[in-house]
Amino acid sequence: MTNPIRIFANRAARGASARTPTTAKPRGAVILWLTGWSMPETVFAELQSHLPEFVHAPVRLSCAETPEQMRALAETAAAAWFTGTDGALPSLASSRRSGKLLIAGWSLGGLLALRLAARGFADGLVLFGATARFVRSKEQANLGWPDAVLRQMGAAIAKDRLAVEARFRQRLLSDEEKKTGFCPQLPPAGSWSITALLAGIRLLRTENHVPALPEIACPTLLVHGKEDEVCPYGAAEELYERLPQAEILPVEGGGHIPFLGREAAIAEAIRRWSHGTQAACDSSPV
């Protein structure tokens, strides 16, 4: 496969990350991980292994019963870093005073990450295959899916949830990725409860952060497959145009899991980006 990665820098600070040495380490940075619909948190495990200098805190969405509970799980985890009431995430409290909180969200998790950032919980965002609004009209087919598709998925889950997940997984990979043999790298289906699957669909149908994008001031790295069939690449371009401090990393030939099979390269891109944003903060006048 050809080199899948090229990066366009933030419009306000173009080239900053390229000037920052990759040997420096973030000071106690935590990454809060929010996964996509039907996927276990382990989908990030290989990527996390290439970022050993960060504290990794995955949020478990697989047992949530409502969209409100999914939002609450994400917000509780983020708030723990700021308040020290860490509960089930003890790794956060020890790092909260020495570093920054990055929130990494993939797909559905990207919607939750944007919500947290809009509420002031994030020092930075890393969004994989993300969108500010999943449900779109026919005129915006380059940005998302029609609501009818999600309604049909919700109805079919009660009859055969594994068949629904299998069909969804077929849409996660680009043709190039399927030919390359990425399918065996996907986590097995069945890790989410049926109530969580339905809650996730309701969240995808209702969440809309497009109006809030200009107010999300934290640095954001957008990692998006150019051949994404779930969240089309147009959704990443919309985020890039409307977020004040966005960088975009297009993954050539990549589908809806743009880090899959490219973990080392994506990790290095995240590292360079994080160092660049930290350097910009360090050099800003008080």
PDB file of C-alpha atoms in Angstrom:
ATOM      1  CA  MET A   1       0.000   0.000   0.000  1.00  0.00           C
ATOM      2  CA  THR A   2       1.290   3.462  -0.810  1.00  0.00           C
ATOM      3  CA  ASN A   3       2.009   5.974   1.923  1.00  0.00           C
ATOM      4  CA  PRO A   4      -1.519   6.695   3.237  1.00  0.00           C
ATOM      5  CA  ILE A   5      -0.864   9.884   5.129  1.00  0.00           C
ATOM      6  CA  ARG A   6      -0.465  13.527   4.269  1.00  0.00           C
ATOM      7  CA  ILE A   7      -1.284  16.344   6.669  1.00  0.00           C
ATOM      8  CA  PHE A   8      -2.571  19.881   6.200  1.00  0.00           C
ATOM      9  CA  ALA A   9      -1.779  22.168   9.118  1.00  0.00           C
ATOM     10  CA  ASN A  10      -4.049  24.483  11.056  1.00  0.00           C
ATOM     11  CA  ARG A  11      -4.834  27.612   9.073  1.00  0.00           C
ATOM     12  CA  ALA A  12      -3.692  29.832  11.970  1.00  0.00           C
ATOM     13  CA  ALA A  13      -0.475  27.953  12.783  1.00  0.00           C
ATOM     14  CA  ARG A  14       0.523  26.149   9.577  1.00  0.00           C
ATOM     15  CA  GLY A  15       3.738  24.175   9.917  1.00  0.00           C
ATOM     16  CA  ALA A  16       4.000  24.407  13.718  1.00  0.00           C
ATOM     17  CA  SER A  17       3.950  20.664  14.331  1.00  0.00           C
ATOM     18  CA  ALA A  18       6.593  20.022  11.679  1.00  0.00           C
ATOM     19  CA  ARG A  19       9.061  22.257  13.524  1.00  0.00           C
ATOM     20  CA  THR A  20       8.640  20.470  16.850  1.00  0.00           C
ATOM     21  CA  PRO A  21      11.105  17.648  17.648  1.00  0.00           C
ATOM     22  CA  THR A  22       9.366  14.290  17.928  1.00  0.00           C
ATOM     23  CA  THR A  23      11.633  13.246  20.792  1.00  0.00           C
ATOM     24  CA  ALA A  24       9.929  15.540  23.318  1.00  0.00           C
ATOM     25  CA  LYS A  25       7.153  14.034  25.416  1.00  0.00           C
ATOM     26  CA  PRO A  26       3.849  15.595  26.462  1.00  0.00           C
ATOM     27  CA  ARG A  27       3.792  16.472  30.150  1.00  0.00           C
ATOM     28  CA  GLY A  28       1.480  13.899  31.670  1.00  0.00           C
ATOM     29  CA  ALA A  29      -1.093  14.064  28.869  1.00  0.00           C
ATOM     30  CA  VAL A  30      -4.155  11.832  29.146  1.00  0.00           C
ATOM     31  CA  ILE A  31      -6.131  10.551  26.179  1.00  0.00           C
ATOM     32  CA  LEU A  32      -9.776   9.737  26.844  1.00  0.00           C
ATOM     33  CA  TRP A  33     -10.924   7.207  24.218  1.00  0.00           C
ATOM     34  CA  LEU A  34     -14.497   7.066  22.895  1.00  0.00           C
ATOM     35  CA  THR A  35     -15.243   4.232  20.501  1.00  0.00           C
ATOM     36  CA  GLY A  36     -17.610   3.870  17.559  1.00  0.00           C
ATOM     37  CA  TRP A  37     -20.985   2.156  17.326  1.00  0.00           C
ATOM     38  CA  SER A  38     -20.926  -1.569  18.204  1.00  0.00           C
ATOM     39  CA  MET A  39     -17.133  -1.617  18.664  1.00  0.00           C
ATOM     40  CA  PRO A  40     -15.278  -2.584  21.858  1.00  0.00           C
ATOM     41  CA  GLU A  41     -12.677  -0.238  23.321  1.00  0.00           C
ATOM     42  CA  THR A  42     -10.002  -2.772  22.300  1.00  0.00           C
ATOM     43  CA  VAL A  43     -10.243  -1.482  18.718  1.00  0.00           C
ATOM     44  CA  PHE A  44      -7.800   1.214  19.898  1.00  0.00           C
ATOM     45  CA  ALA A  45      -5.385  -1.169  21.650  1.00  0.00           C
ATOM     46  CA  GLU A  46      -2.765  -1.363  18.903  1.00  0.00           C
ATOM     47  CA  LEU A  47      -2.822   2.401  18.369  1.00  0.00           C
ATOM     48  CA  GLN A  48      -2.466   2.980  22.110  1.00  0.00           C
ATOM     49  CA  SER A  49       0.549   0.671  22.239  1.00  0.00           C
ATOM     50  CA  HIS A  50       2.358   3.065  19.886  1.00  0.00           C
ATOM     51  CA  LEU A  51       1.682   5.990  22.242  1.00  0.00           C
ATOM     52  CA  PRO A  52       3.271   4.780  25.501  1.00  0.00           C
ATOM     53  CA  GLU A  53       3.991   8.298  26.766  1.00  0.00           C
ATOM     54  CA  PHE A  54       0.266   9.016  27.204  1.00  0.00           C
ATOM     55  CA  VAL A  55      -2.102   7.825  29.926  1.00  0.00           C
ATOM     56  CA  HIS A  56      -4.946   5.980  28.168  1.00  0.00           C
ATOM     57  CA  ALA A  57      -8.443   6.062  29.637  1.00  0.00           C
ATOM     58  CA  PRO A  58     -11.092   4.221  27.580  1.00  0.00           C
ATOM     59  CA  VAL A  59     -14.778   4.876  28.250  1.00  0.00           C
ATOM     60  CA  ARG A  60     -17.013   1.818  28.140  1.00  0.00           C
ATOM     61  CA  LEU A  61     -20.159   2.537  26.136  1.00  0.00           C
ATOM     62  CA  SER A  62     -21.148  -1.060  25.445  1.00  0.00           C
ATOM     63  CA  CYS A  63     -23.557  -1.410  28.385  1.00  0.00           C
ATOM     64  CA  ALA A  64     -25.293   1.964  28.169  1.00  0.00           C
ATOM     65  CA  GLU A  65     -29.080   1.762  28.021  1.00  0.00           C
ATOM     66  CA  THR A  66     -29.906   5.223  26.677  1.00  0.00           C
ATOM     67  CA  PRO A  67     -28.234   8.014  24.696  1.00  0.00           C
ATOM     68  CA  GLU A  68     -28.359  10.101  27.865  1.00  0.00           C
ATOM     69  CA  GLN A  69     -26.380   7.436  29.681  1.00  0.00           C
ATOM     70  CA  MET A  70     -23.757   7.401  26.926  1.00  0.00           C
ATOM     71  CA  ARG A  71     -23.387  11.164  27.221  1.00  0.00           C
ATOM     72  CA  ALA A  72     -23.193  10.899  31.009  1.00  0.00           C
ATOM     73  CA  LEU A  73     -20.504   8.199  30.885  1.00  0.00           C
ATOM     74  CA  ALA A  74     -18.346  10.361  28.632  1.00  0.00           C
ATOM     75  CA  GLU A  75     -18.888  13.508  30.682  1.00  0.00           C
ATOM     76  CA  THR A  76     -18.236  11.759  33.992  1.00  0.00           C
ATOM     77  CA  ALA A  77     -14.945  10.411  32.687  1.00  0.00           C
ATOM     78  CA  ALA A  78     -13.856  13.826  31.408  1.00  0.00           C
ATOM     79  CA  ALA A  79     -14.965  15.606  34.567  1.00  0.00           C
ATOM     80  CA  ALA A  80     -12.948  13.154  36.649  1.00  0.00           C
ATOM     81  CA  TRP A  81      -9.744  14.518  35.166  1.00  0.00           C
ATOM     82  CA  PHE A  82     -10.616  18.075  36.193  1.00  0.00           C
ATOM     83  CA  THR A  83     -12.118  17.373  39.617  1.00  0.00           C
ATOM     84  CA  GLY A  84     -10.176  14.345  40.799  1.00  0.00           C
ATOM     85  CA  THR A  85     -13.354  12.372  41.468  1.00  0.00           C
ATOM     86  CA  ASP A  86     -11.950   9.613  39.318  1.00  0.00           C
ATOM     87  CA  GLY A  87     -14.012   6.657  40.492  1.00  0.00           C
ATOM     88  CA  ALA A  88     -13.509   3.837  37.999  1.00  0.00           C
ATOM     89  CA  LEU A  89     -10.761   5.742  36.161  1.00  0.00           C
ATOM     90  CA  PRO A  90      -7.938   6.057  38.758  1.00  0.00           C
ATOM     91  CA  SER A  91      -5.369   6.856  36.068  1.00  0.00           C
ATOM     92  CA  LEU A  92      -6.878  10.287  35.522  1.00  0.00           C
ATOM     93  CA  ALA A  93      -6.540  11.895  38.941  1.00  0.00           C
ATOM     94  CA  SER A  94      -2.766  11.439  39.164  1.00  0.00           C
ATOM     95  CA  SER A  95      -2.250  13.194  35.814  1.00  0.00           C
ATOM     96  CA  ARG A  96      -4.758  16.013  35.963  1.00  0.00           C
ATOM     97  CA  ARG A  97      -2.413  18.634  37.426  1.00  0.00           C
ATOM     98  CA  SER A  98       0.633  17.829  35.305  1.00  0.00           C
ATOM     99  CA  GLY A  99      -0.687  17.700  31.756  1.00  0.00           C
ATOM    100  CA  LYS A 100      -3.599  18.125  29.419  1.00  0.00           C
ATOM    101  CA  LEU A 101      -6.665  16.119  28.525  1.00  0.00           C
ATOM    102  CA  LEU A 102      -7.006  14.991  24.929  1.00  0.00           C
ATOM    103  CA  ILE A 103     -10.232  13.340  23.844  1.00  0.00           C
ATOM    104  CA  ALA A 104     -10.028  10.821  21.012  1.00  0.00           C
ATOM    105  CA  GLY A 105     -13.358   9.964  19.438  1.00  0.00           C
ATOM    106  CA  TRP A 106     -14.110   7.645  16.563  1.00  0.00           C
ATOM    107  CA  SER A 107     -17.417   7.918  14.664  1.00  0.00           C
ATOM    108  CA  LEU A 108     -20.145   7.861  17.342  1.00  0.00           C
ATOM    109  CA  GLY A 109     -17.386   8.585  19.841  1.00  0.00           C
ATOM    110  CA  GLY A 110     -16.486  11.628  17.774  1.00  0.00           C
ATOM    111  CA  LEU A 111     -19.951  13.058  18.354  1.00  0.00           C
ATOM    112  CA  LEU A 112     -19.500  12.570  22.086  1.00  0.00           C
ATOM    113  CA  ALA A 113     -16.035  14.127  21.911  1.00  0.00           C
ATOM    114  CA  LEU A 114     -17.382  17.218  20.159  1.00  0.00           C
ATOM    115  CA  ARG A 115     -20.076  17.513  22.802  1.00  0.00           C
ATOM    116  CA  LEU A 116     -17.465  17.400  25.566  1.00  0.00           C
ATOM    117  CA  ALA A 117     -15.302  19.969  23.799  1.00  0.00           C
ATOM    118  CA  ALA A 118     -18.271  22.301  23.353  1.00  0.00           C
ATOM    119  CA  ARG A 119     -18.794  22.067  27.120  1.00  0.00           C
ATOM    120  CA  GLY A 120     -15.171  22.961  27.820  1.00  0.00           C
ATOM    121  CA  PHE A 121     -13.831  19.554  28.842  1.00  0.00           C
ATOM    122  CA  ALA A 122     -11.086  19.105  26.221  1.00  0.00           C
ATOM    123  CA  ASP A 123      -7.626  20.595  25.829  1.00  0.00           C
ATOM    124  CA  GLY A 124      -7.496  18.945  22.400  1.00  0.00           C
ATOM    125  CA  LEU A 125      -9.450  16.575  20.167  1.00  0.00           C
ATOM    126  CA  VAL A 126      -8.371  13.714  17.935  1.00  0.00           C
ATOM    127  CA  LEU A 127     -11.306  12.689  15.754  1.00  0.00           C
ATOM    128  CA  PHE A 128     -11.293   9.544  13.606  1.00  0.00           C
ATOM    129  CA  GLY A 129     -13.901   9.159  10.859  1.00  0.00           C
ATOM    130  CA  ALA A 130     -15.989  11.768  12.618  1.00  0.00           C
ATOM    131  CA  THR A 131     -18.848  14.079  11.775  1.00  0.00           C
ATOM    132  CA  ALA A 132     -20.642  16.917  13.525  1.00  0.00           C
ATOM    133  CA  ARG A 133     -23.999  15.446  12.493  1.00  0.00           C
ATOM    134  CA  PHE A 134     -24.534  11.937  11.213  1.00  0.00           C
ATOM    135  CA  VAL A 135     -28.067  12.179   9.819  1.00  0.00           C
ATOM    136  CA  ARG A 136     -28.236  14.241   6.618  1.00  0.00           C
ATOM    137  CA  SER A 137     -30.713  15.023   3.884  1.00  0.00           C
ATOM    138  CA  LYS A 138     -30.459  13.620   0.369  1.00  0.00           C
ATOM    139  CA  GLU A 139     -28.879  16.889  -0.702  1.00  0.00           C
ATOM    140  CA  GLN A 140     -26.103  16.305   1.846  1.00  0.00           C
ATOM    141  CA  ALA A 141     -25.340  12.692   0.972  1.00  0.00           C
ATOM    142  CA  ASN A 142     -21.643  13.587   0.887  1.00  0.00           C
ATOM    143  CA  LEU A 143     -21.815  14.347   4.614  1.00  0.00           C
ATOM    144  CA  GLY A 144     -23.750  11.453   6.180  1.00  0.00           C
ATOM    145  CA  TRP A 145     -26.628   8.973   6.034  1.00  0.00           C
ATOM    146  CA  PRO A 146     -30.405   9.444   5.718  1.00  0.00           C
ATOM    147  CA  ASP A 147     -32.390   8.852   8.896  1.00  0.00           C
ATOM    148  CA  ALA A 148     -34.335   6.041   7.245  1.00  0.00           C
ATOM    149  CA  VAL A 149     -31.220   3.827   7.146  1.00  0.00           C
ATOM    150  CA  LEU A 150     -30.741   4.147  10.904  1.00  0.00           C
ATOM    151  CA  ARG A 151     -34.413   3.484  11.574  1.00  0.00           C
ATOM    152  CA  GLN A 152     -34.170   0.293   9.514  1.00  0.00           C
ATOM    153  CA  MET A 153     -31.049  -0.781  11.400  1.00  0.00           C
ATOM    154  CA  GLY A 154     -32.803  -0.222  14.715  1.00  0.00           C
ATOM    155  CA  ALA A 155     -35.782  -2.333  13.669  1.00  0.00           C
ATOM    156  CA  ALA A 156     -33.551  -5.131  12.363  1.00  0.00           C
ATOM    157  CA  ILE A 157     -31.484  -5.381  15.546  1.00  0.00           C
ATOM    158  CA  ALA A 158     -34.360  -6.931  17.466  1.00  0.00           C
ATOM    159  CA  LYS A 159     -34.597  -9.708  14.877  1.00  0.00           C
ATOM    160  CA  ASP A 160     -30.913 -10.491  14.270  1.00  0.00           C
ATOM    161  CA  ARG A 161     -28.421  -8.148  15.840  1.00  0.00           C
ATOM    162  CA  LEU A 162     -25.370 -10.097  14.641  1.00  0.00           C
ATOM    163  CA  ALA A 163     -26.527  -9.878  11.027  1.00  0.00           C
ATOM    164  CA  VAL A 164     -26.915  -6.105  11.405  1.00  0.00           C
ATOM    165  CA  GLU A 165     -23.431  -5.809  12.869  1.00  0.00           C
ATOM    166  CA  ALA A 166     -21.979  -8.009  10.121  1.00  0.00           C
ATOM    167  CA  ARG A 167     -23.493  -5.825   7.406  1.00  0.00           C
ATOM    168  CA  PHE A 168     -22.236  -2.709   9.160  1.00  0.00           C
ATOM    169  CA  ARG A 169     -18.719  -4.132   9.397  1.00  0.00           C
ATOM    170  CA  GLN A 170     -18.672  -4.683   5.659  1.00  0.00           C
ATOM    171  CA  ARG A 171     -19.093  -0.936   5.227  1.00  0.00           C
ATOM    172  CA  LEU A 172     -16.234  -0.069   7.556  1.00  0.00           C
ATOM    173  CA  LEU A 173     -13.452  -0.998   5.142  1.00  0.00           C
ATOM    174  CA  SER A 174     -12.594   0.402   1.742  1.00  0.00           C
ATOM    175  CA  ASP A 175     -12.212  -1.946  -1.231  1.00  0.00           C
ATOM    176  CA  GLU A 176      -8.453  -1.501  -0.997  1.00  0.00           C
ATOM    177  CA  GLU A 177      -8.454  -2.461   2.684  1.00  0.00           C
ATOM    178  CA  LYS A 178     -10.546  -5.567   1.999  1.00  0.00           C
ATOM    179  CA  LYS A 179      -8.133  -6.656  -0.723  1.00  0.00           C
ATOM    180  CA  THR A 180      -5.194  -6.028   1.598  1.00  0.00           C
ATOM    181  CA  GLY A 181      -6.733  -8.315   4.221  1.00  0.00           C
ATOM    182  CA  PHE A 182      -7.827  -5.908   6.931  1.00  0.00           C
ATOM    183  CA  CYS A 183     -11.035  -7.835   7.735  1.00  0.00           C
ATOM    184  CA  PRO A 184      -9.406 -10.253  10.244  1.00  0.00           C
ATOM    185  CA  GLN A 185      -8.128  -7.251  12.196  1.00  0.00           C
ATOM    186  CA  LEU A 186     -11.656  -6.134  13.084  1.00  0.00           C
ATOM    187  CA  PRO A 187     -12.849  -6.951  16.634  1.00  0.00           C
ATOM    188  CA  PRO A 188     -15.580  -9.602  16.707  1.00  0.00           C
ATOM    189  CA  ALA A 189     -19.215  -8.553  16.794  1.00  0.00           C
ATOM    190  CA  GLY A 190     -21.427  -9.008  19.827  1.00  0.00           C
ATOM    191  CA  SER A 191     -19.580  -6.965  22.468  1.00  0.00           C
ATOM    192  CA  TRP A 192     -22.380  -4.402  22.879  1.00  0.00           C
ATOM    193  CA  SER A 193     -25.697  -5.208  24.527  1.00  0.00           C
ATOM    194  CA  ILE A 194     -28.795  -4.826  22.372  1.00  0.00           C
ATOM    195  CA  THR A 195     -29.907  -1.871  24.487  1.00  0.00           C
ATOM    196  CA  ALA A 196     -26.532  -0.202  23.899  1.00  0.00           C
ATOM    197  CA  LEU A 197     -26.779  -0.777  20.140  1.00  0.00           C
ATOM    198  CA  LEU A 198     -30.223   0.839  20.102  1.00  0.00           C
ATOM    199  CA  ALA A 199     -29.071   3.676  22.345  1.00  0.00           C
ATOM    200  CA  GLY A 200     -26.183   4.319  19.987  1.00  0.00           C
ATOM    201  CA  ILE A 201     -28.494   4.481  16.987  1.00  0.00           C
ATOM    202  CA  ARG A 202     -30.730   6.966  18.776  1.00  0.00           C
ATOM    203  CA  LEU A 203     -27.689   9.076  19.591  1.00  0.00           C
ATOM    204  CA  LEU A 204     -26.522   8.990  15.961  1.00  0.00           C
ATOM    205  CA  ARG A 205     -29.987  10.059  14.848  1.00  0.00           C
ATOM    206  CA  THR A 206     -30.252  13.050  17.182  1.00  0.00           C
ATOM    207  CA  GLU A 207     -26.805  14.480  17.911  1.00  0.00           C
ATOM    208  CA  ASN A 208     -26.023  17.701  16.039  1.00  0.00           C
ATOM    209  CA  HIS A 209     -22.969  19.826  16.816  1.00  0.00           C
ATOM    210  CA  VAL A 210     -22.740  21.779  13.573  1.00  0.00           C
ATOM    211  CA  PRO A 211     -23.927  25.048  15.183  1.00  0.00           C
ATOM    212  CA  ALA A 212     -21.363  24.715  17.998  1.00  0.00           C
ATOM    213  CA  LEU A 213     -18.299  24.113  15.806  1.00  0.00           C
ATOM    214  CA  PRO A 214     -17.108  27.752  15.576  1.00  0.00           C
ATOM    215  CA  GLU A 215     -17.106  27.931  19.388  1.00  0.00           C
ATOM    216  CA  ILE A 216     -14.942  24.817  19.908  1.00  0.00           C
ATOM    217  CA  ALA A 217     -11.609  26.558  20.332  1.00  0.00           C
ATOM    218  CA  CYS A 218      -9.352  23.667  21.316  1.00  0.00           C
ATOM    219  CA  PRO A 219      -6.844  22.266  18.770  1.00  0.00           C
ATOM    220  CA  THR A 220      -8.312  19.388  16.776  1.00  0.00           C
ATOM    221  CA  LEU A 221      -6.693  16.715  14.614  1.00  0.00           C
ATOM    222  CA  LEU A 222      -9.037  15.145  12.056  1.00  0.00           C
ATOM    223  CA  VAL A 223      -7.968  11.689  10.838  1.00  0.00           C
ATOM    224  CA  HIS A 224     -10.290  10.587   8.055  1.00  0.00           C
ATOM    225  CA  GLY A 225     -10.282   7.931   5.347  1.00  0.00           C
ATOM    226  CA  LYS A 226     -10.741   9.281   1.836  1.00  0.00           C
ATOM    227  CA  GLU A 227     -12.898   6.204   0.999  1.00  0.00           C
ATOM    228  CA  ASP A 228     -15.050   6.288   4.146  1.00  0.00           C
ATOM    229  CA  GLU A 229     -18.561   4.999   3.326  1.00  0.00           C
ATOM    230  CA  VAL A 230     -20.000   5.594   6.797  1.00  0.00           C
ATOM    231  CA  CYS A 231     -18.909   9.172   7.498  1.00  0.00           C
ATOM    232  CA  PRO A 232     -17.948  10.444   4.025  1.00  0.00           C
ATOM    233  CA  TYR A 233     -14.831  12.549   3.675  1.00  0.00           C
ATOM    234  CA  GLY A 234     -17.028  15.608   3.165  1.00  0.00           C
ATOM    235  CA  ALA A 235     -17.878  15.433   6.872  1.00  0.00           C
ATOM    236  CA  ALA A 236     -14.200  15.890   7.714  1.00  0.00           C
ATOM    237  CA  GLU A 237     -13.952  18.840   5.336  1.00  0.00           C
ATOM    238  CA  GLU A 238     -16.950  20.437   7.064  1.00  0.00           C
ATOM    239  CA  LEU A 239     -15.244  20.027  10.443  1.00  0.00           C
ATOM    240  CA  TYR A 240     -12.000  21.429   9.068  1.00  0.00           C
ATOM    241  CA  GLU A 241     -13.706  24.506   7.654  1.00  0.00           C
ATOM    242  CA  ARG A 242     -15.775  25.295  10.757  1.00  0.00           C
ATOM    243  CA  LEU A 243     -13.485  24.408  13.664  1.00  0.00           C
ATOM    244  CA  PRO A 244     -11.185  27.344  14.528  1.00  0.00           C
ATOM    245  CA  GLN A 245      -8.069  25.233  15.184  1.00  0.00           C
ATOM    246  CA  ALA A 246      -8.321  22.152  13.003  1.00  0.00           C
ATOM    247  CA  GLU A 247      -5.723  20.120  11.173  1.00  0.00           C
ATOM    248  CA  ILE A 248      -6.773  17.416   8.756  1.00  0.00           C
ATOM    249  CA  LEU A 249      -4.959  14.194   7.994  1.00  0.00           C
ATOM    250  CA  PRO A 250      -6.477  12.477   4.955  1.00  0.00           C
ATOM    251  CA  VAL A 251      -5.826   8.733   4.804  1.00  0.00           C
ATOM    252  CA  GLU A 252      -5.570   7.703   1.174  1.00  0.00           C
ATOM    253  CA  GLY A 253      -7.436   4.463   0.508  1.00  0.00           C
ATOM    254  CA  GLY A 254      -8.735   4.476   4.065  1.00  0.00           C
ATOM    255  CA  GLY A 255     -12.251   3.497   5.088  1.00  0.00           C
ATOM    256  CA  HIS A 256     -14.166   4.261   8.268  1.00  0.00           C
ATOM    257  CA  ILE A 257     -11.417   2.982  10.610  1.00  0.00           C
ATOM    258  CA  PRO A 258      -8.579   5.153   9.316  1.00  0.00           C
ATOM    259  CA  PHE A 259      -6.086   3.977  11.932  1.00  0.00           C
ATOM    260  CA  LEU A 260      -6.590   0.257  11.257  1.00  0.00           C
ATOM    261  CA  GLY A 261      -3.403  -1.298   9.902  1.00  0.00           C
ATOM    262  CA  ARG A 262      -1.691   2.105  10.037  1.00  0.00           C
ATOM    263  CA  GLU A 263      -1.317   2.436  13.795  1.00  0.00           C
ATOM    264  CA  ALA A 264       2.400   3.293  13.866  1.00  0.00           C
ATOM    265  CA  ALA A 265       2.064   6.066  11.280  1.00  0.00           C
ATOM    266  CA  ILE A 266      -1.103   7.486  12.824  1.00  0.00           C
ATOM    267  CA  ALA A 267       0.464   7.414  16.302  1.00  0.00           C
ATOM    268  CA  GLU A 268       3.440   9.386  15.025  1.00  0.00           C
ATOM    269  CA  ALA A 269       1.103  11.929  13.432  1.00  0.00           C
ATOM    270  CA  ILE A 270      -0.773  12.298  16.739  1.00  0.00           C
ATOM    271  CA  ARG A 271       2.541  12.706  18.556  1.00  0.00           C
ATOM    272  CA  ARG A 272       3.770  15.423  16.183  1.00  0.00           C
ATOM    273  CA  TRP A 273       0.439  17.220  16.365  1.00  0.00           C
ATOM    274  CA  SER A 274       0.345  17.046  20.168  1.00  0.00           C
ATOM    275  CA  HIS A 275       3.877  18.372  20.467  1.00  0.00           C
ATOM    276  CA  GLY A 276       3.048  21.185  18.080  1.00  0.00           C
ATOM    277  CA  THR A 277      -0.008  22.267  20.056  1.00  0.00           C
ATOM    278  CA  GLN A 278       1.965  22.068  23.314  1.00  0.00           C
ATOM    279  CA  ALA A 279       4.772  24.161  21.837  1.00  0.00           C
ATOM    280  CA  ALA A 280       2.256  26.768  20.707  1.00  0.00           C
ATOM    281  CA  CYS A 281       0.828  26.947  24.225  1.00  0.00           C
ATOM    282  CA  ASP A 282       4.295  27.223  25.763  1.00  0.00           C
ATOM    283  CA  SER A 283       5.258  30.102  23.462  1.00  0.00           C
ATOM    284  CA  SER A 284       2.022  32.076  23.864  1.00  0.00           C
ATOM    285  CA  PRO A 285       2.319  35.252  25.963  1.00  0.00           C
ATOM    286  CA  VAL A 286       0.632  35.225  29.333  1.00  0.00           C
TER     287      VAL A 286
END
